[in-house]
CSV table of C-alpha atoms in Angstrom, one decimal:
chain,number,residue,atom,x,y,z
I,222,UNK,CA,-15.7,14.7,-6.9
I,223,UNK,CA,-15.4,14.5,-3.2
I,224,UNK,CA,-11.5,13.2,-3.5
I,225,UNK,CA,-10.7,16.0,-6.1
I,226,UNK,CA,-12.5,18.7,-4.6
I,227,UNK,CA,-11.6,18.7,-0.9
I,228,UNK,CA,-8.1,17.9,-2.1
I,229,UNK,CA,-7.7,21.1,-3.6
I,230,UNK,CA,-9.4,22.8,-1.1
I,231,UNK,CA,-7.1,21.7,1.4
I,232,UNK,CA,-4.4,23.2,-0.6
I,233,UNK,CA,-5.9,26.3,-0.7
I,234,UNK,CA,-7.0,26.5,2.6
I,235,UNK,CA,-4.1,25.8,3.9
I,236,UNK,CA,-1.7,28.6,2.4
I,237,UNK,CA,-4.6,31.0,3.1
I,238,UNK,CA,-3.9,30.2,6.9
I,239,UNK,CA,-0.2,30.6,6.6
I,240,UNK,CA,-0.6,34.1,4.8
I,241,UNK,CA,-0.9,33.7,0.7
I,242,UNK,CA,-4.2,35.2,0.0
I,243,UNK,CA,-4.0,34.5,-3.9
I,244,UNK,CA,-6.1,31.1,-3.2
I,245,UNK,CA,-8.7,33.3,-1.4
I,246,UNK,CA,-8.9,36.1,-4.0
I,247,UNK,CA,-9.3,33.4,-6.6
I,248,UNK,CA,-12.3,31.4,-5.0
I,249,UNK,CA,-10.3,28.7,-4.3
I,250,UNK,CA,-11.3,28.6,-0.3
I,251,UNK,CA,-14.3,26.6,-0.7
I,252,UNK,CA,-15.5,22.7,-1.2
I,253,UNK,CA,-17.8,24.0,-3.9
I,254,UNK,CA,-16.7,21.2,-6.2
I,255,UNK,CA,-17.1,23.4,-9.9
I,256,UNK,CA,-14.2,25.8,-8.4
I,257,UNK,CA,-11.6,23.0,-8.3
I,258,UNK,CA,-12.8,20.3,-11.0
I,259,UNK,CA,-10.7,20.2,-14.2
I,260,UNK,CA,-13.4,19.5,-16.7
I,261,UNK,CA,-10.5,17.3,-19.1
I,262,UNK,CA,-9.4,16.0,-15.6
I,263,UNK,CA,-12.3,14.9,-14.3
I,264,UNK,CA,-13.6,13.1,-17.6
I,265,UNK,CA,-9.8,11.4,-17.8
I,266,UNK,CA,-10.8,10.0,-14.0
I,267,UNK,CA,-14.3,8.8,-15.5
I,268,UNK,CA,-13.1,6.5,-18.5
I,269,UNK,CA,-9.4,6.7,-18.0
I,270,UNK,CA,-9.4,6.0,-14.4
I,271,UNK,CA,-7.3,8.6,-13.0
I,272,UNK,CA,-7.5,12.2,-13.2
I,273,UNK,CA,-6.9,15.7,-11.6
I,274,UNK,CA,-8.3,19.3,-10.3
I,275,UNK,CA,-7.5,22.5,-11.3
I,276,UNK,CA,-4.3,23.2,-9.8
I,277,UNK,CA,-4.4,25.9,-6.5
I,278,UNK,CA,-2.1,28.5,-7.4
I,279,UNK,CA,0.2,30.2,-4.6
I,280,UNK,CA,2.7,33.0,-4.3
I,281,UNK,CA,5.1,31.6,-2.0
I,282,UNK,CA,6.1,35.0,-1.1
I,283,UNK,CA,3.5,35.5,1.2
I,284,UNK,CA,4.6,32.5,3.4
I,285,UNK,CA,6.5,34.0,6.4
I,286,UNK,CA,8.7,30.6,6.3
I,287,UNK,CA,8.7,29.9,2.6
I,288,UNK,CA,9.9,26.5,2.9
I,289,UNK,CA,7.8,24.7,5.2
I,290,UNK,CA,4.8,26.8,4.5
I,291,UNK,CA,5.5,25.6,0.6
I,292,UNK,CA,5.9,22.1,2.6
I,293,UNK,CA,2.9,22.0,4.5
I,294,UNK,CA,0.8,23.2,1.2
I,295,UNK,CA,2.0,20.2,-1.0
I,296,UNK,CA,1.3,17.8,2.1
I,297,UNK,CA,-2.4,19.3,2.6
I,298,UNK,CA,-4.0,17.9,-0.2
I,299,UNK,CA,-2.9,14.3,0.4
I,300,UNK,CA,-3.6,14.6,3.9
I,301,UNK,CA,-6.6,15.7,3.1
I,302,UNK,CA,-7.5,12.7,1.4
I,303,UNK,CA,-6.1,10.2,3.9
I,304,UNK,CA,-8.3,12.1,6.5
I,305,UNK,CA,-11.5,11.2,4.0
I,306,UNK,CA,-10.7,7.7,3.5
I,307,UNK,CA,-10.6,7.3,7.5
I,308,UNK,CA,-13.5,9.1,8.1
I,309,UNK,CA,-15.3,7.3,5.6
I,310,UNK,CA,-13.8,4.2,7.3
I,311,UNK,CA,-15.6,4.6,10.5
I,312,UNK,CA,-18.8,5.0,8.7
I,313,UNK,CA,-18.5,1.5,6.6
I,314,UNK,CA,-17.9,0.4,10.6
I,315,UNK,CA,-21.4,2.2,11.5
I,316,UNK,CA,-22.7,0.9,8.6
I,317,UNK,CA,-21.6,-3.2,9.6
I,318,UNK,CA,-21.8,-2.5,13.2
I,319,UNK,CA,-25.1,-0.5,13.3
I,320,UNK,CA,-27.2,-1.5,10.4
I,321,UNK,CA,-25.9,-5.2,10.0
I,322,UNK,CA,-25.1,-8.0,7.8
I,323,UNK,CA,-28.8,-8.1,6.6
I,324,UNK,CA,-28.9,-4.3,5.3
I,325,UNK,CA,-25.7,-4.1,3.4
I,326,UNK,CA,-27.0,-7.5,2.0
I,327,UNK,CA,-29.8,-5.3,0.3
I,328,UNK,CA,-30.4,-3.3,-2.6
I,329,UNK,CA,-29.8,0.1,-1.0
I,330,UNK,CA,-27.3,-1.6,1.1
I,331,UNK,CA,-25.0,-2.9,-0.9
I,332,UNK,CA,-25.2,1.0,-3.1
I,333,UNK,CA,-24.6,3.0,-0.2
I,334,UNK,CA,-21.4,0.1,0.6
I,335,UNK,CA,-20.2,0.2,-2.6
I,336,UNK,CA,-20.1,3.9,-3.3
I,337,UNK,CA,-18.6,4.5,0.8
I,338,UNK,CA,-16.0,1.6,-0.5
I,339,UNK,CA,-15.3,3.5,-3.3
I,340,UNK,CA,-15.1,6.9,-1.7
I,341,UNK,CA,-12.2,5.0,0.7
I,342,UNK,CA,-10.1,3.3,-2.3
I,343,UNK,CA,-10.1,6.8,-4.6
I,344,UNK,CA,-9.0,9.1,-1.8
I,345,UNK,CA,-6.4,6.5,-0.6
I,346,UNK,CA,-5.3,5.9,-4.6
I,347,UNK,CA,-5.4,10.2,-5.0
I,348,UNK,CA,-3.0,10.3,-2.0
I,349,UNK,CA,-0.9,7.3,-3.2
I,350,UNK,CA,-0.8,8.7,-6.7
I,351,UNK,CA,0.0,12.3,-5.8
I,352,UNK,CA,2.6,11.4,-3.8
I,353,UNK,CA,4.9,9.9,-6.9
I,354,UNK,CA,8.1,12.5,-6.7
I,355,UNK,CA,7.3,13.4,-9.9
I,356,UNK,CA,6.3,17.0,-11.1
I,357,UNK,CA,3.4,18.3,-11.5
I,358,UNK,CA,2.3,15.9,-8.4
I,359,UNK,CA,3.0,17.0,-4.5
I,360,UNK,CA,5.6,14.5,-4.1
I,361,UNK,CA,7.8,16.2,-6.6
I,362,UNK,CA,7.2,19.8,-4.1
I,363,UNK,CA,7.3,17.9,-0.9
I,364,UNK,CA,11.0,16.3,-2.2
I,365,UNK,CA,12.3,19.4,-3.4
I,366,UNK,CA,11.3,21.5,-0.3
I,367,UNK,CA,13.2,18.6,2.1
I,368,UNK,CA,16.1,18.7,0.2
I,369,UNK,CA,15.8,22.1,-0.8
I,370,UNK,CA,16.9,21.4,-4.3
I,371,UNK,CA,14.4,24.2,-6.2
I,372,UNK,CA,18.0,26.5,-6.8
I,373,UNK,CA,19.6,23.7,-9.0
I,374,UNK,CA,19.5,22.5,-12.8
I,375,UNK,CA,18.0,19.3,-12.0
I,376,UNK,CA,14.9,20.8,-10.4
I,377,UNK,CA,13.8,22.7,-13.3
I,378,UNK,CA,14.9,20.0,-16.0
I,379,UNK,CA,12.3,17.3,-14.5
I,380,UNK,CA,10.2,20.0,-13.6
I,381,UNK,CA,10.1,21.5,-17.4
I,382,UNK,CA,9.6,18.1,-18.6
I,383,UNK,CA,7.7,16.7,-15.4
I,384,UNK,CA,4.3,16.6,-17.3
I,385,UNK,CA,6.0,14.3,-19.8
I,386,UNK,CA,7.8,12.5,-17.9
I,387,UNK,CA,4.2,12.1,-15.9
I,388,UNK,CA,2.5,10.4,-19.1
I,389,UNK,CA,5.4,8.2,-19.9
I,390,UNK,CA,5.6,6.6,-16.2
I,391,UNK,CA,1.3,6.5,-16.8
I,392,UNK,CA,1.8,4.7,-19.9
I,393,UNK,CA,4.2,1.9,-19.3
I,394,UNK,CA,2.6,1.2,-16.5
I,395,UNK,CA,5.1,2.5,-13.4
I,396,UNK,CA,2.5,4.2,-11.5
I,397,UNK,CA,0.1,1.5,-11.6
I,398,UNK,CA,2.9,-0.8,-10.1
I,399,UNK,CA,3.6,2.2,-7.2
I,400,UNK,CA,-0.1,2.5,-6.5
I,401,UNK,CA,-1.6,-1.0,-6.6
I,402,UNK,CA,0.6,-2.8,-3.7
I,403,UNK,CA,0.8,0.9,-1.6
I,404,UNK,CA,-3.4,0.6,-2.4
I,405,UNK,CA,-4.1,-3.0,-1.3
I,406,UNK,CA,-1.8,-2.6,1.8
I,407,UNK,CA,-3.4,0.8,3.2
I,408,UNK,CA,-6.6,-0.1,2.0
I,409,UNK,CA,-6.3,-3.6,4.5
I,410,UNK,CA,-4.7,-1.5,7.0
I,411,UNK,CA,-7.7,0.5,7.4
I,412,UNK,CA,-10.0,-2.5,6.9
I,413,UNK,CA,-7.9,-4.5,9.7
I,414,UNK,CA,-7.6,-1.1,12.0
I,415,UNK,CA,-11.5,0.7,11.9
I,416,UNK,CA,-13.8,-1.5,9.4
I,417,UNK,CA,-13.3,-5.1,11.8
């Protein structure tokens, strides 16, 4: 809930600064999480183990420099999440440093642990995972606004197709070998950098 909905948010927020107000007239603005949860996307990240939120729209012609205002959009959400896993990070430090071996050894330790754990490895496997230069994902928007490739006929063959394309990478198991090393090396990175 809290990778999904501040994800979106950040999208939103984000081309509200830089002058689209369709996110804002839409309710989008907020980290109220029941405006940006997908109900089949949120039930697929329950028992399927990945999963997505309602998608922010934009009207790019609002931006004043359409293509890195469209660039900074697709890279807010997956900041956005990188941001929460670090935050999160110092407070599994507090939570060592402060409360001590003998706490997180506990009950309600070793809840509160595991769920700040978890709250880390989700928004670092969201940002991972949306990242994948595939569309409907912001790696597939971040690539195309770099190379500026939205005016040809391979942009809007993948993107036609992207959600397909999506599923079949899901299925035989591509983006599980793109997340899990990027996973386990960020997620040590942060361990070796705050946590330690």
């Amino acid at each position: 809930i809290i990778g999904l909905a501040f994800h979106e948010y950040a999208h939103a927020k984000v081309a509200y600064k830089l002058g689209d107000p369709t996110p804002k007239m839409q309710g989008r603005v907020t980290i109220n999480p029941l405006s940006h949860i997908d109900v089949l996307g949120f039930a697929s990240l329950i028992f399927v183990g990945f999963g997505w939120g309602v998608p922010v729209q934009i009207n790019p012609a609002n931006f004043k420099k359409r293509r890195r205002d469209e660039l900074l959009v697709s890279l807010a959400g997956v900041a956005m999440n990188l941001l929460i896993a670090v935050i999160f990070s110092f407070v599994a430090k507090f939570m060592v440093m402060g409360l001590g071996y003998e706490f997180l050894s506990g009950n309600l330790g070793y809840i509160l642990w595991t769920m700040i754990n978890d709250i880390i490895i989700i928004n670092l496997a969201l940002m991972i995972f949306n990242l994948i230069p595939c569309p409907p994902l912001d790696g597939f928007s971040v690539i195309s606004e770099i190379f500026n490739i939205k005016h040809t006929n391979f942009y809007w063959t993948l993107y036609r197709y992207g959600n397909w394309i999506l599923v079949g990478l899901i299925v035989f198991g591509v983006t599980s070998r793109i997340l899990s090393p990027c996973l386990y090396f960020l997620y040590n990175l942060l361990n070796t950098w705050i946590i330690y």
